[in-house]
């Protein structure tokens, strides 16, 4: 039996995840779904956004489908998604950006860097320690190299080694691993890389970078495919895996049935791929393309379809192409 933990979270998570779940149900009626409630809404109800009980529940599943959580800018409020990534040691954050003539995979280190959580904050001075370790860098670059070898064999290392000592270490370890693996690689400063990725997307395949740079780069790169409503991601560790859209809870559009569910559906596609259902993954991706080409689109893509209506159209095509 395959169990999928379902975390809607907050905001548009309550709208896009039910759509993505229905897609999984259409393909796999035998999947068992385990709803897990976490996030800001949970905090408002119980005073705790995510307890150990929820982490334990997530660990029992074969894979996790996650929407988005709201993180209020309050001192002492710990981001739920960061807690889960750490607790499950989901160190590789894969953020694909595919379009006409380009196929990029951003591989973001997901457990350290500026997200180390080692911080101090006073009334006049606050600091955050940016931690880059050999262990953390070796495991992320090895994941990136394995992916590059399965794809076109090219790797780009994104860093800011001209300023940050921590990125000198990151660049040097990545470079030496890439050299030993015998793959084609180059490295670029992250600011120049962000622009070049938009100007020459076809020049890139796998891009490996540190935590915050990967966070920013993936939102920027989603411009190439029509914005955040389309960009999926996978958070992979050695034991667990969580799939979520790159976007957040989008409070500005939540509750109106206008969010684009494609990023969530594509995250479910990555989940299917992870569980070994390549055929199902392919069928869903084709169905999304068919529905878009029929002119059925949500507002962010210039259409009139609602979140649910778009999802229903995708499921209709999946069933028809059975
Ligand atoms: P956001 O990604 O939620 O929204 C940015 C912009 O993109 C908004 O204008 C939004 O309407 C639009 N957008 C996002 N997803 C869309 C979709 N599916 N369809 C159409 N438009 C879409 O980022 P934000 O506004 O900076 O953050 C909102 C909240 O989400 C914050 O509390 C933030 O911390 C949280 N967040 C959570 C996650 C996560 O849980 N993984 C990721 C990012 C942000
Ligand atoms: C993302 C988000 C998260 C991050 C936030 C919500 C903690 O922006 O998944 O891209 O910075 O990783
Ligand atoms: Mn982000």
mmCIF file of C-alpha atoms and ligand atoms in Angstrom:
data_model
loop_
_atom_site.group_PDB
_atom_site.id
_atom_site.type_symbol
_atom_site.label_atom_id
_atom_site.label_comp_id
_atom_site.label_asym_id
_atom_site.label_seq_id
_atom_site.Cartn_x
_atom_site.Cartn_y
_atom_site.Cartn_z
ATOM 1 C CA UNK A 1 0.000 0.000 0.000
ATOM 2 C CA UNK A 2 1.254 3.473 -0.879
ATOM 3 C CA UNK A 3 0.519 6.293 1.556
ATOM 4 C CA UNK A 4 0.723 9.939 0.567
ATOM 5 C CA UNK A 5 0.695 12.535 3.340
ATOM 6 C CA UNK A 6 -1.352 15.550 2.272
ATOM 7 C CA UNK A 7 -0.503 18.928 3.775
ATOM 8 C CA UNK A 8 -2.655 21.764 2.486
ATOM 9 C CA UNK A 9 -1.164 24.316 4.894
ATOM 10 C CA UNK A 10 -2.549 27.841 4.530
ATOM 11 C CA UNK A 11 -3.986 30.227 1.919
ATOM 12 C CA UNK A 12 -4.096 28.845 -1.618
ATOM 13 C CA UNK A 13 -2.659 25.574 -0.279
ATOM 14 C CA UNK A 14 -6.329 24.764 0.555
ATOM 15 C CA UNK A 15 -7.234 25.292 -3.117
ATOM 16 C CA UNK A 16 -4.347 23.899 -5.181
ATOM 17 C CA UNK A 17 -3.598 20.770 -3.103
ATOM 18 C CA UNK A 18 -7.117 19.289 -3.379
ATOM 19 C CA UNK A 19 -6.727 19.605 -7.169
ATOM 20 C CA UNK A 20 -3.319 17.893 -7.157
ATOM 21 C CA UNK A 21 -4.675 15.191 -4.839
ATOM 22 C CA UNK A 22 -7.605 14.529 -7.219
ATOM 23 C CA UNK A 23 -5.110 14.042 -10.034
ATOM 24 C CA UNK A 24 -3.272 11.412 -7.950
ATOM 25 C CA UNK A 25 -6.605 9.764 -7.065
ATOM 26 C CA UNK A 26 -7.601 9.604 -10.722
ATOM 27 C CA UNK A 27 -4.398 7.721 -11.538
ATOM 28 C CA UNK A 28 -4.104 5.661 -8.366
ATOM 29 C CA UNK A 29 -7.465 4.863 -6.735
ATOM 30 C CA UNK A 30 -5.625 2.544 -4.338
ATOM 31 C CA UNK A 31 -3.364 5.237 -2.869
ATOM 32 C CA UNK A 32 -4.065 5.939 0.776
ATOM 33 C CA UNK A 33 -4.104 9.646 1.722
ATOM 34 C CA UNK A 34 -3.107 10.890 5.154
ATOM 35 C CA UNK A 35 -4.129 14.514 5.812
ATOM 36 C CA UNK A 36 -1.728 16.360 8.137
ATOM 37 C CA UNK A 37 -2.667 19.797 9.428
ATOM 38 C CA UNK A 38 0.151 22.300 9.999
ATOM 39 C CA UNK A 39 0.728 26.020 9.474
ATOM 40 C CA UNK A 40 -0.413 29.399 10.598
ATOM 41 C CA UNK A 41 -4.078 28.350 10.751
ATOM 42 C CA UNK A 42 -3.087 25.494 13.043
ATOM 43 C CA UNK A 43 -1.122 27.967 15.182
ATOM 44 C CA UNK A 44 -4.174 30.247 15.477
ATOM 45 C CA UNK A 45 -6.325 27.298 16.579
ATOM 46 C CA UNK A 46 -3.903 25.501 18.877
ATOM 47 C CA UNK A 47 -0.944 27.809 19.577
ATOM 48 C CA UNK A 48 1.403 25.397 17.785
ATOM 49 C CA UNK A 49 1.974 25.459 13.993
ATOM 50 C CA UNK A 50 3.533 21.990 13.834
ATOM 51 C CA UNK A 51 4.068 19.590 16.732
ATOM 52 C CA UNK A 52 6.265 16.469 16.922
ATOM 53 C CA UNK A 53 3.106 14.423 16.330
ATOM 54 C CA UNK A 54 2.752 15.954 12.841
ATOM 55 C CA UNK A 55 6.429 15.368 12.034
ATOM 56 C CA UNK A 56 6.014 11.715 13.099
ATOM 57 C CA UNK A 57 2.907 11.387 10.905
ATOM 58 C CA UNK A 58 4.807 12.769 7.880
ATOM 59 C CA UNK A 59 7.540 10.192 8.464
ATOM 60 C CA UNK A 60 5.067 7.320 8.103
ATOM 61 C CA UNK A 61 4.174 8.251 4.512
ATOM 62 C CA UNK A 62 5.868 7.076 1.299
ATOM 63 C CA UNK A 63 5.847 10.666 0.058
ATOM 64 C CA UNK A 64 4.443 14.041 1.096
ATOM 65 C CA UNK A 65 2.418 16.440 -1.030
ATOM 66 C CA UNK A 66 2.665 19.904 0.523
ATOM 67 C CA UNK A 67 0.855 23.146 -0.364
ATOM 68 C CA UNK A 68 2.254 26.244 1.336
ATOM 69 C CA UNK A 69 2.283 27.765 4.775
ATOM 70 C CA UNK A 70 2.030 31.365 5.865
ATOM 71 C CA UNK A 71 4.953 32.545 7.973
ATOM 72 C CA UNK A 72 4.017 35.724 9.830
ATOM 73 C CA UNK A 73 6.974 38.089 10.324
ATOM 74 C CA UNK A 74 6.933 37.542 14.081
ATOM 75 C CA UNK A 75 10.009 37.078 16.211
ATOM 76 C CA UNK A 76 10.111 33.526 17.627
ATOM 77 C CA UNK A 77 7.702 32.063 15.003
ATOM 78 C CA UNK A 78 9.519 29.202 13.343
ATOM 79 C CA UNK A 79 8.692 28.542 9.686
ATOM 80 C CA UNK A 80 6.933 25.196 9.457
ATOM 81 C CA UNK A 81 8.344 24.282 6.082
ATOM 82 C CA UNK A 82 11.895 24.907 7.292
ATOM 83 C CA UNK A 83 11.239 22.800 10.378
ATOM 84 C CA UNK A 84 9.992 19.919 8.221
ATOM 85 C CA UNK A 85 12.918 20.164 5.784
ATOM 86 C CA UNK A 86 15.330 19.981 8.716
ATOM 87 C CA UNK A 87 13.486 17.299 10.697
ATOM 88 C CA UNK A 88 13.311 15.017 7.642
ATOM 89 C CA UNK A 89 16.792 16.053 6.435
ATOM 90 C CA UNK A 90 15.456 16.928 2.978
ATOM 91 C CA UNK A 91 18.769 18.305 1.799
ATOM 92 C CA UNK A 92 18.208 18.476 -1.960
ATOM 93 C CA UNK A 93 15.647 20.963 -3.246
ATOM 94 C CA UNK A 94 15.065 20.293 -6.950
ATOM 95 C CA UNK A 95 13.351 23.070 -8.869
ATOM 96 C CA UNK A 96 12.906 22.317 -12.576
ATOM 97 C CA UNK A 97 12.182 25.058 -15.112
ATOM 98 C CA UNK A 98 11.216 23.631 -18.497
ATOM 99 C CA UNK A 99 10.031 25.451 -21.578
ATOM 100 C CA UNK A 100 10.451 25.778 -25.327
ATOM 101 C CA UNK A 101 14.115 25.021 -26.035
ATOM 102 C CA UNK A 102 15.334 24.925 -22.444
ATOM 103 C CA UNK A 103 15.302 22.452 -19.567
ATOM 104 C CA UNK A 104 16.930 23.716 -16.376
ATOM 105 C CA UNK A 105 17.166 21.965 -13.010
ATOM 106 C CA UNK A 106 18.005 24.221 -10.087
ATOM 107 C CA UNK A 107 19.511 22.142 -7.267
ATOM 108 C CA UNK A 108 19.301 24.166 -4.075
ATOM 109 C CA UNK A 109 21.083 23.150 -0.871
ATOM 110 C CA UNK A 110 18.207 22.950 1.583
ATOM 111 C CA UNK A 111 19.543 22.561 5.127
ATOM 112 C CA UNK A 112 22.294 25.081 5.823
ATOM 113 C CA UNK A 113 23.730 28.338 4.388
ATOM 114 C CA UNK A 114 21.820 31.416 5.525
ATOM 115 C CA UNK A 115 19.077 29.094 6.785
ATOM 116 C CA UNK A 116 21.316 27.659 9.515
ATOM 117 C CA UNK A 117 18.997 29.088 12.175
ATOM 118 C CA UNK A 118 22.008 30.373 14.106
ATOM 119 C CA UNK A 119 20.861 33.922 14.777
ATOM 120 C CA UNK A 120 21.000 36.667 17.337
ATOM 121 C CA UNK A 121 18.814 39.664 17.423
ATOM 122 C CA UNK A 122 19.100 42.751 19.598
ATOM 123 C CA UNK A 123 17.504 46.178 19.370
ATOM 124 C CA UNK A 124 20.355 47.653 17.301
ATOM 125 C CA UNK A 125 22.064 44.691 15.727
ATOM 126 C CA UNK A 126 20.997 41.328 14.406
ATOM 127 C CA UNK A 127 23.123 38.595 12.884
ATOM 128 C CA UNK A 128 22.533 35.384 10.972
ATOM 129 C CA UNK A 129 25.357 32.933 10.593
ATOM 130 C CA UNK A 130 25.834 31.561 7.066
ATOM 131 C CA UNK A 131 27.116 28.025 7.509
ATOM 132 C CA UNK A 132 28.617 26.060 4.629
ATOM 133 C CA UNK A 133 30.029 22.646 5.521
ATOM 134 C CA UNK A 134 32.033 20.107 3.554
ATOM 135 C CA UNK A 135 29.444 17.420 4.319
ATOM 136 C CA UNK A 136 26.518 19.623 3.265
ATOM 137 C CA UNK A 137 28.253 20.754 0.088
ATOM 138 C CA UNK A 138 29.494 17.306 -0.925
ATOM 139 C CA UNK A 139 26.072 15.729 -0.654
ATOM 140 C CA UNK A 140 24.298 18.473 -2.612
ATOM 141 C CA UNK A 141 26.867 18.658 -5.380
ATOM 142 C CA UNK A 142 26.917 14.859 -5.677
ATOM 143 C CA UNK A 143 23.122 14.916 -6.128
ATOM 144 C CA UNK A 144 23.530 17.626 -8.759
ATOM 145 C CA UNK A 145 26.249 15.655 -10.564
ATOM 146 C CA UNK A 146 24.119 12.467 -10.595
ATOM 147 C CA UNK A 147 21.263 14.464 -12.130
ATOM 148 C CA UNK A 148 23.556 16.088 -14.691
ATOM 149 C CA UNK A 149 24.845 12.649 -15.697
ATOM 150 C CA UNK A 150 21.259 11.483 -16.334
ATOM 151 C CA UNK A 151 20.590 14.620 -18.372
ATOM 152 C CA UNK A 152 22.906 16.548 -20.749
ATOM 153 C CA UNK A 153 25.949 16.213 -18.474
ATOM 154 C CA UNK A 154 26.419 19.963 -17.833
ATOM 155 C CA UNK A 155 26.686 21.573 -14.404
ATOM 156 C CA UNK A 156 26.812 25.248 -13.421
ATOM 157 C CA UNK A 157 27.908 26.246 -9.929
ATOM 158 C CA UNK A 158 26.264 29.460 -8.662
ATOM 159 C CA UNK A 159 28.032 31.302 -5.824
ATOM 160 C CA UNK A 160 29.356 34.617 -4.547
ATOM 161 C CA UNK A 161 32.949 33.591 -3.828
ATOM 162 C CA UNK A 162 34.194 37.080 -4.704
ATOM 163 C CA UNK A 163 32.717 38.266 -1.399
ATOM 164 C CA UNK A 164 31.853 35.334 0.853
ATOM 165 C CA UNK A 165 34.472 33.024 2.332
ATOM 166 C CA UNK A 166 31.713 30.460 2.877
ATOM 167 C CA UNK A 167 31.164 30.423 -0.888
ATOM 168 C CA UNK A 168 34.879 29.981 -1.608
ATOM 169 C CA UNK A 169 34.528 26.672 0.226
ATOM 170 C CA UNK A 170 31.270 25.874 -1.602
ATOM 171 C CA UNK A 171 32.763 26.655 -5.032
ATOM 172 C CA UNK A 172 35.992 24.760 -4.371
ATOM 173 C CA UNK A 173 34.252 21.602 -3.170
ATOM 174 C CA UNK A 174 31.768 21.707 -6.075
ATOM 175 C CA UNK A 175 34.568 22.268 -8.576
ATOM 176 C CA UNK A 176 36.675 19.430 -7.251
ATOM 177 C CA UNK A 177 33.715 16.987 -7.179
ATOM 178 C CA UNK A 178 32.703 17.957 -10.727
ATOM 179 C CA UNK A 179 36.276 17.501 -11.935
ATOM 180 C CA UNK A 180 36.575 14.036 -10.356
ATOM 181 C CA UNK A 181 33.220 13.028 -11.870
ATOM 182 C CA UNK A 182 34.512 14.105 -15.290
ATOM 183 C CA UNK A 183 31.463 16.193 -16.197
ATOM 184 C CA UNK A 184 31.378 19.474 -18.105
ATOM 185 C CA UNK A 185 31.008 22.329 -15.654
ATOM 186 C CA UNK A 186 31.410 26.057 -15.190
ATOM 187 C CA UNK A 187 30.838 28.460 -12.342
ATOM 188 C CA UNK A 188 29.289 31.920 -12.209
ATOM 189 C CA UNK A 189 28.653 34.632 -9.672
ATOM 190 C CA UNK A 190 25.039 34.348 -8.629
ATOM 191 C CA UNK A 191 24.039 37.898 -9.644
ATOM 192 C CA UNK A 192 25.376 37.507 -13.191
ATOM 193 C CA UNK A 193 23.931 33.990 -13.321
ATOM 194 C CA UNK A 194 20.420 35.251 -12.468
ATOM 195 C CA UNK A 195 20.423 37.571 -15.476
ATOM 196 C CA UNK A 196 22.129 35.156 -17.859
ATOM 197 C CA UNK A 197 19.639 32.425 -16.978
ATOM 198 C CA UNK A 198 16.843 34.695 -18.197
ATOM 199 C CA UNK A 199 18.746 35.829 -21.303
ATOM 200 C CA UNK A 200 20.194 32.449 -22.351
ATOM 201 C CA UNK A 201 18.121 29.712 -20.685
ATOM 202 C CA UNK A 202 19.167 27.132 -23.290
ATOM 203 C CA UNK A 203 22.785 27.422 -22.121
ATOM 204 C CA UNK A 204 21.915 25.795 -18.779
ATOM 205 C CA UNK A 205 21.173 22.320 -17.549
ATOM 206 C CA UNK A 206 21.788 21.587 -13.843
ATOM 207 C CA UNK A 207 22.538 24.599 -11.636
ATOM 208 C CA UNK A 208 23.756 23.924 -8.094
ATOM 209 C CA UNK A 209 23.774 26.663 -5.471
ATOM 210 C CA UNK A 210 23.426 27.464 -1.782
ATOM 211 C CA UNK A 211 20.152 27.771 0.097
ATOM 212 C CA UNK A 212 19.092 31.430 -0.208
ATOM 213 C CA UNK A 213 20.531 31.877 -3.708
ATOM 214 C CA UNK A 214 18.526 28.855 -4.863
ATOM 215 C CA UNK A 215 15.403 30.288 -3.220
ATOM 216 C CA UNK A 216 15.719 33.569 -5.106
ATOM 217 C CA UNK A 217 16.964 32.048 -8.359
ATOM 218 C CA UNK A 218 13.987 29.692 -8.566
ATOM 219 C CA UNK A 219 11.397 32.478 -8.225
ATOM 220 C CA UNK A 220 13.321 34.510 -10.837
ATOM 221 C CA UNK A 221 13.617 31.548 -13.229
ATOM 222 C CA UNK A 222 9.875 30.884 -13.025
ATOM 223 C CA UNK A 223 9.539 34.058 -15.143
ATOM 224 C CA UNK A 224 10.721 31.900 -18.077
ATOM 225 C CA UNK A 225 7.661 29.644 -17.832
ATOM 226 C CA UNK A 226 4.907 32.096 -16.934
ATOM 227 C CA UNK A 227 5.423 32.735 -13.255
ATOM 228 C CA UNK A 228 5.098 31.092 -9.869
ATOM 229 C CA UNK A 229 1.778 29.434 -10.669
ATOM 230 C CA UNK A 230 3.658 26.927 -12.852
ATOM 231 C CA UNK A 231 6.830 26.089 -10.905
ATOM 232 C CA UNK A 232 7.023 22.796 -8.935
ATOM 233 C CA UNK A 233 9.672 21.435 -6.607
ATOM 234 C CA UNK A 234 10.890 18.332 -4.819
ATOM 235 C CA UNK A 235 12.640 18.211 -1.438
ATOM 236 C CA UNK A 236 14.591 14.965 -1.308
ATOM 237 C CA UNK A 237 16.573 13.345 1.489
ATOM 238 C CA UNK A 238 17.975 9.861 1.922
ATOM 239 C CA UNK A 239 14.795 8.607 3.658
ATOM 240 C CA UNK A 240 11.937 11.014 2.961
ATOM 241 C CA UNK A 241 10.630 13.181 0.128
ATOM 242 C CA UNK A 242 8.285 16.157 0.052
ATOM 243 C CA UNK A 243 6.805 17.766 -3.067
ATOM 244 C CA UNK A 244 5.535 21.343 -3.097
ATOM 245 C CA UNK A 245 5.004 24.257 -5.433
ATOM 246 C CA UNK A 246 7.777 26.901 -5.378
ATOM 247 C CA UNK A 247 5.142 29.529 -4.538
ATOM 248 C CA UNK A 248 3.789 30.416 -1.110
ATOM 249 C CA UNK A 249 0.315 30.721 0.393
ATOM 250 C CA UNK A 250 -0.490 33.818 -1.727
ATOM 251 C CA UNK A 251 -2.787 35.569 0.783
ATOM 252 C CA UNK A 252 -3.517 38.262 -1.827
ATOM 253 C CA UNK A 253 -5.534 35.811 -3.941
ATOM 254 C CA UNK A 254 -6.496 33.120 -1.414
ATOM 255 C CA UNK A 255 -10.094 31.917 -1.091
ATOM 256 C CA UNK A 256 -11.195 33.117 -4.541
ATOM 257 C CA UNK A 257 -10.710 29.999 -6.683
ATOM 258 C CA UNK A 258 -8.312 31.880 -8.971
ATOM 259 C CA UNK A 259 -4.922 30.388 -8.043
ATOM 260 C CA UNK A 260 -3.158 28.428 -10.749
ATOM 261 C CA UNK A 261 -2.977 24.775 -9.635
ATOM 262 C CA UNK A 262 -0.321 23.804 -12.233
ATOM 263 C CA UNK A 263 2.635 24.198 -9.840
ATOM 264 C CA UNK A 264 0.881 21.896 -7.354
ATOM 265 C CA UNK A 265 -0.118 19.389 -10.052
ATOM 266 C CA UNK A 266 3.451 19.382 -11.381
ATOM 267 C CA UNK A 267 4.697 18.766 -7.847
ATOM 268 C CA UNK A 268 2.424 15.695 -7.843
ATOM 269 C CA UNK A 269 4.052 14.740 -11.168
ATOM 270 C CA UNK A 270 7.466 14.867 -9.476
ATOM 271 C CA UNK A 271 6.024 12.725 -6.667
ATOM 272 C CA UNK A 272 4.802 10.116 -9.183
ATOM 273 C CA UNK A 273 8.202 10.106 -10.810
ATOM 274 C CA UNK A 274 9.862 9.600 -7.409
ATOM 275 C CA UNK A 275 7.551 6.672 -6.641
ATOM 276 C CA UNK A 276 8.486 5.111 -9.985
ATOM 277 C CA UNK A 277 5.293 5.842 -11.961
ATOM 278 C CA UNK A 278 7.008 7.413 -14.990
ATOM 279 C CA UNK A 279 3.999 6.637 -17.196
ATOM 280 C CA UNK A 280 1.529 8.400 -14.858
ATOM 281 C CA UNK A 281 3.876 11.367 -14.523
ATOM 282 C CA UNK A 282 4.074 11.669 -18.288
ATOM 283 C CA UNK A 283 0.297 11.378 -18.723
ATOM 284 C CA UNK A 284 -0.349 14.227 -16.278
ATOM 285 C CA UNK A 285 2.219 16.505 -17.916
ATOM 286 C CA UNK A 286 0.660 15.819 -21.339
ATOM 287 C CA UNK A 287 -2.814 16.527 -19.925
ATOM 288 C CA UNK A 288 -1.684 19.910 -18.558
ATOM 289 C CA UNK A 289 -0.317 20.821 -22.015
ATOM 290 C CA UNK A 290 -3.533 19.687 -23.721
ATOM 291 C CA UNK A 291 -5.739 21.756 -21.405
ATOM 292 C CA UNK A 292 -3.583 24.876 -21.861
ATOM 293 C CA UNK A 293 -3.655 24.442 -25.636
ATOM 294 C CA UNK A 294 -7.462 24.219 -25.462
ATOM 295 C CA UNK A 295 -7.344 27.782 -24.118
ATOM 296 C CA UNK A 296 -8.399 26.760 -20.602
ATOM 297 C CA UNK A 297 -6.176 28.875 -18.327
ATOM 298 C CA UNK A 298 -6.282 30.586 -14.964
ATOM 299 C CA UNK A 299 -6.097 34.353 -14.622
ATOM 300 C CA UNK A 300 -2.317 34.571 -14.191
ATOM 301 C CA UNK A 301 -2.027 33.101 -17.715
ATOM 302 C CA UNK A 302 -4.626 35.475 -19.119
ATOM 303 C CA UNK A 303 -7.575 33.059 -18.933
ATOM 304 C CA UNK A 304 -10.872 32.854 -17.083
ATOM 305 C CA UNK A 305 -10.793 29.332 -15.658
ATOM 306 C CA UNK A 306 -11.009 28.862 -11.911
ATOM 307 C CA UNK A 307 -8.622 26.657 -9.906
ATOM 308 C CA UNK A 308 -11.169 23.817 -9.673
ATOM 309 C CA UNK A 309 -12.314 24.147 -13.295
ATOM 310 C CA UNK A 310 -8.737 23.930 -14.553
ATOM 311 C CA UNK A 311 -8.164 20.859 -12.368
ATOM 312 C CA UNK A 312 -11.385 19.199 -13.609
ATOM 313 C CA UNK A 313 -10.280 19.782 -17.207
ATOM 314 C CA UNK A 314 -6.907 18.116 -16.530
ATOM 315 C CA UNK A 315 -8.603 15.110 -14.920
ATOM 316 C CA UNK A 316 -11.025 14.806 -17.867
ATOM 317 C CA UNK A 317 -8.078 14.623 -20.290
ATOM 318 C CA UNK A 318 -6.246 12.080 -18.090
ATOM 319 C CA UNK A 319 -9.347 9.833 -18.035
ATOM 320 C CA UNK A 320 -9.925 10.241 -21.784
ATOM 321 C CA UNK A 321 -6.318 9.310 -22.636
ATOM 322 C CA UNK A 322 -6.450 6.191 -20.498
HETATM 323 P P1 LIG B 1 3.757 33.869 -2.806
HETATM 324 O O1 LIG B 1 4.507 32.887 -3.636
HETATM 325 O O2 LIG B 1 2.718 33.322 -1.912
HETATM 326 O O3 LIG B 1 3.088 34.955 -3.776
HETATM 327 C C1 LIG B 1 3.837 35.834 -4.609
HETATM 328 C C2 LIG B 1 2.929 36.372 -5.723
HETATM 329 O O4 LIG B 1 2.670 35.312 -6.672
HETATM 330 C C3 LIG B 1 1.565 36.828 -5.215
HETATM 331 O O5 LIG B 1 1.149 37.970 -5.930
HETATM 332 C C4 LIG B 1 0.659 35.654 -5.521
HETATM 333 O O6 LIG B 1 -0.701 36.013 -5.733
HETATM 334 C C5 LIG B 1 1.287 35.072 -6.790
HETATM 335 N N1 LIG B 1 1.056 33.613 -6.850
HETATM 336 C C6 LIG B 1 1.682 32.690 -6.085
HETATM 337 N N2 LIG B 1 1.223 31.477 -6.373
HETATM 338 C C7 LIG B 1 0.288 31.626 -7.343
HETATM 339 C C8 LIG B 1 -0.563 30.722 -8.050
HETATM 340 N N3 LIG B 1 -0.534 29.408 -7.813
HETATM 341 N N4 LIG B 1 -1.403 31.229 -8.979
HETATM 342 C C9 LIG B 1 -1.432 32.540 -9.233
HETATM 343 N N5 LIG B 1 -0.656 33.446 -8.597
HETATM 344 C C10 LIG B 1 0.197 32.988 -7.659
HETATM 345 O O7 LIG B 1 4.853 34.670 -1.983
HETATM 346 P P2 LIG B 1 4.675 35.819 -0.862
HETATM 347 O O8 LIG B 1 3.473 36.640 -1.156
HETATM 348 O O9 LIG B 1 5.979 36.435 -0.804
HETATM 349 O O10 LIG B 1 4.442 35.001 0.479
HETATM 350 C C11 LIG B 1 3.160 34.743 1.048
HETATM 351 C C12 LIG B 1 3.303 33.808 2.247
HETATM 352 O O11 LIG B 1 3.723 32.524 1.792
HETATM 353 C C13 LIG B 1 4.365 34.263 3.263
HETATM 354 O O12 LIG B 1 3.872 34.010 4.556
HETATM 355 C C14 LIG B 1 5.560 33.391 2.949
HETATM 356 O O13 LIG B 1 6.394 33.195 4.062
HETATM 357 C C15 LIG B 1 4.882 32.106 2.539
HETATM 358 N N6 LIG B 1 5.659 31.225 1.658
HETATM 359 C C16 LIG B 1 5.562 29.882 1.930
HETATM 360 C C17 LIG B 1 6.196 28.970 1.109
HETATM 361 C C18 LIG B 1 6.083 27.514 1.432
HETATM 362 O O14 LIG B 1 5.302 27.117 2.274
HETATM 363 N N7 LIG B 1 6.827 26.642 0.795
HETATM 364 C C19 LIG B 1 6.881 29.408 -0.027
HETATM 365 C C20 LIG B 1 6.964 30.793 -0.271
HETATM 366 C C21 LIG B 1 6.326 31.688 0.562
HETATM 367 C C1 LIG B 2 10.384 28.491 -0.603
HETATM 368 C C2 LIG B 2 10.004 29.516 0.456
HETATM 369 C C3 LIG B 2 10.605 29.175 1.794
HETATM 370 C C4 LIG B 2 12.114 29.258 1.652
HETATM 371 C C5 LIG B 2 10.139 30.046 2.961
HETATM 372 C C6 LIG B 2 8.665 30.107 3.073
HETATM 373 C C7 LIG B 2 10.725 29.579 4.257
HETATM 374 O O1 LIG B 2 10.305 30.797 0.039
HETATM 375 O O2 LIG B 2 10.144 27.292 -0.408
HETATM 376 O O3 LIG B 2 10.885 28.902 -1.661
HETATM 377 O O4 LIG B 2 12.705 30.332 1.792
HETATM 378 O O5 LIG B 2 12.710 28.217 1.385
HETATM 379 MN MN1 LIG B 3 10.947 30.904 -2.036
#
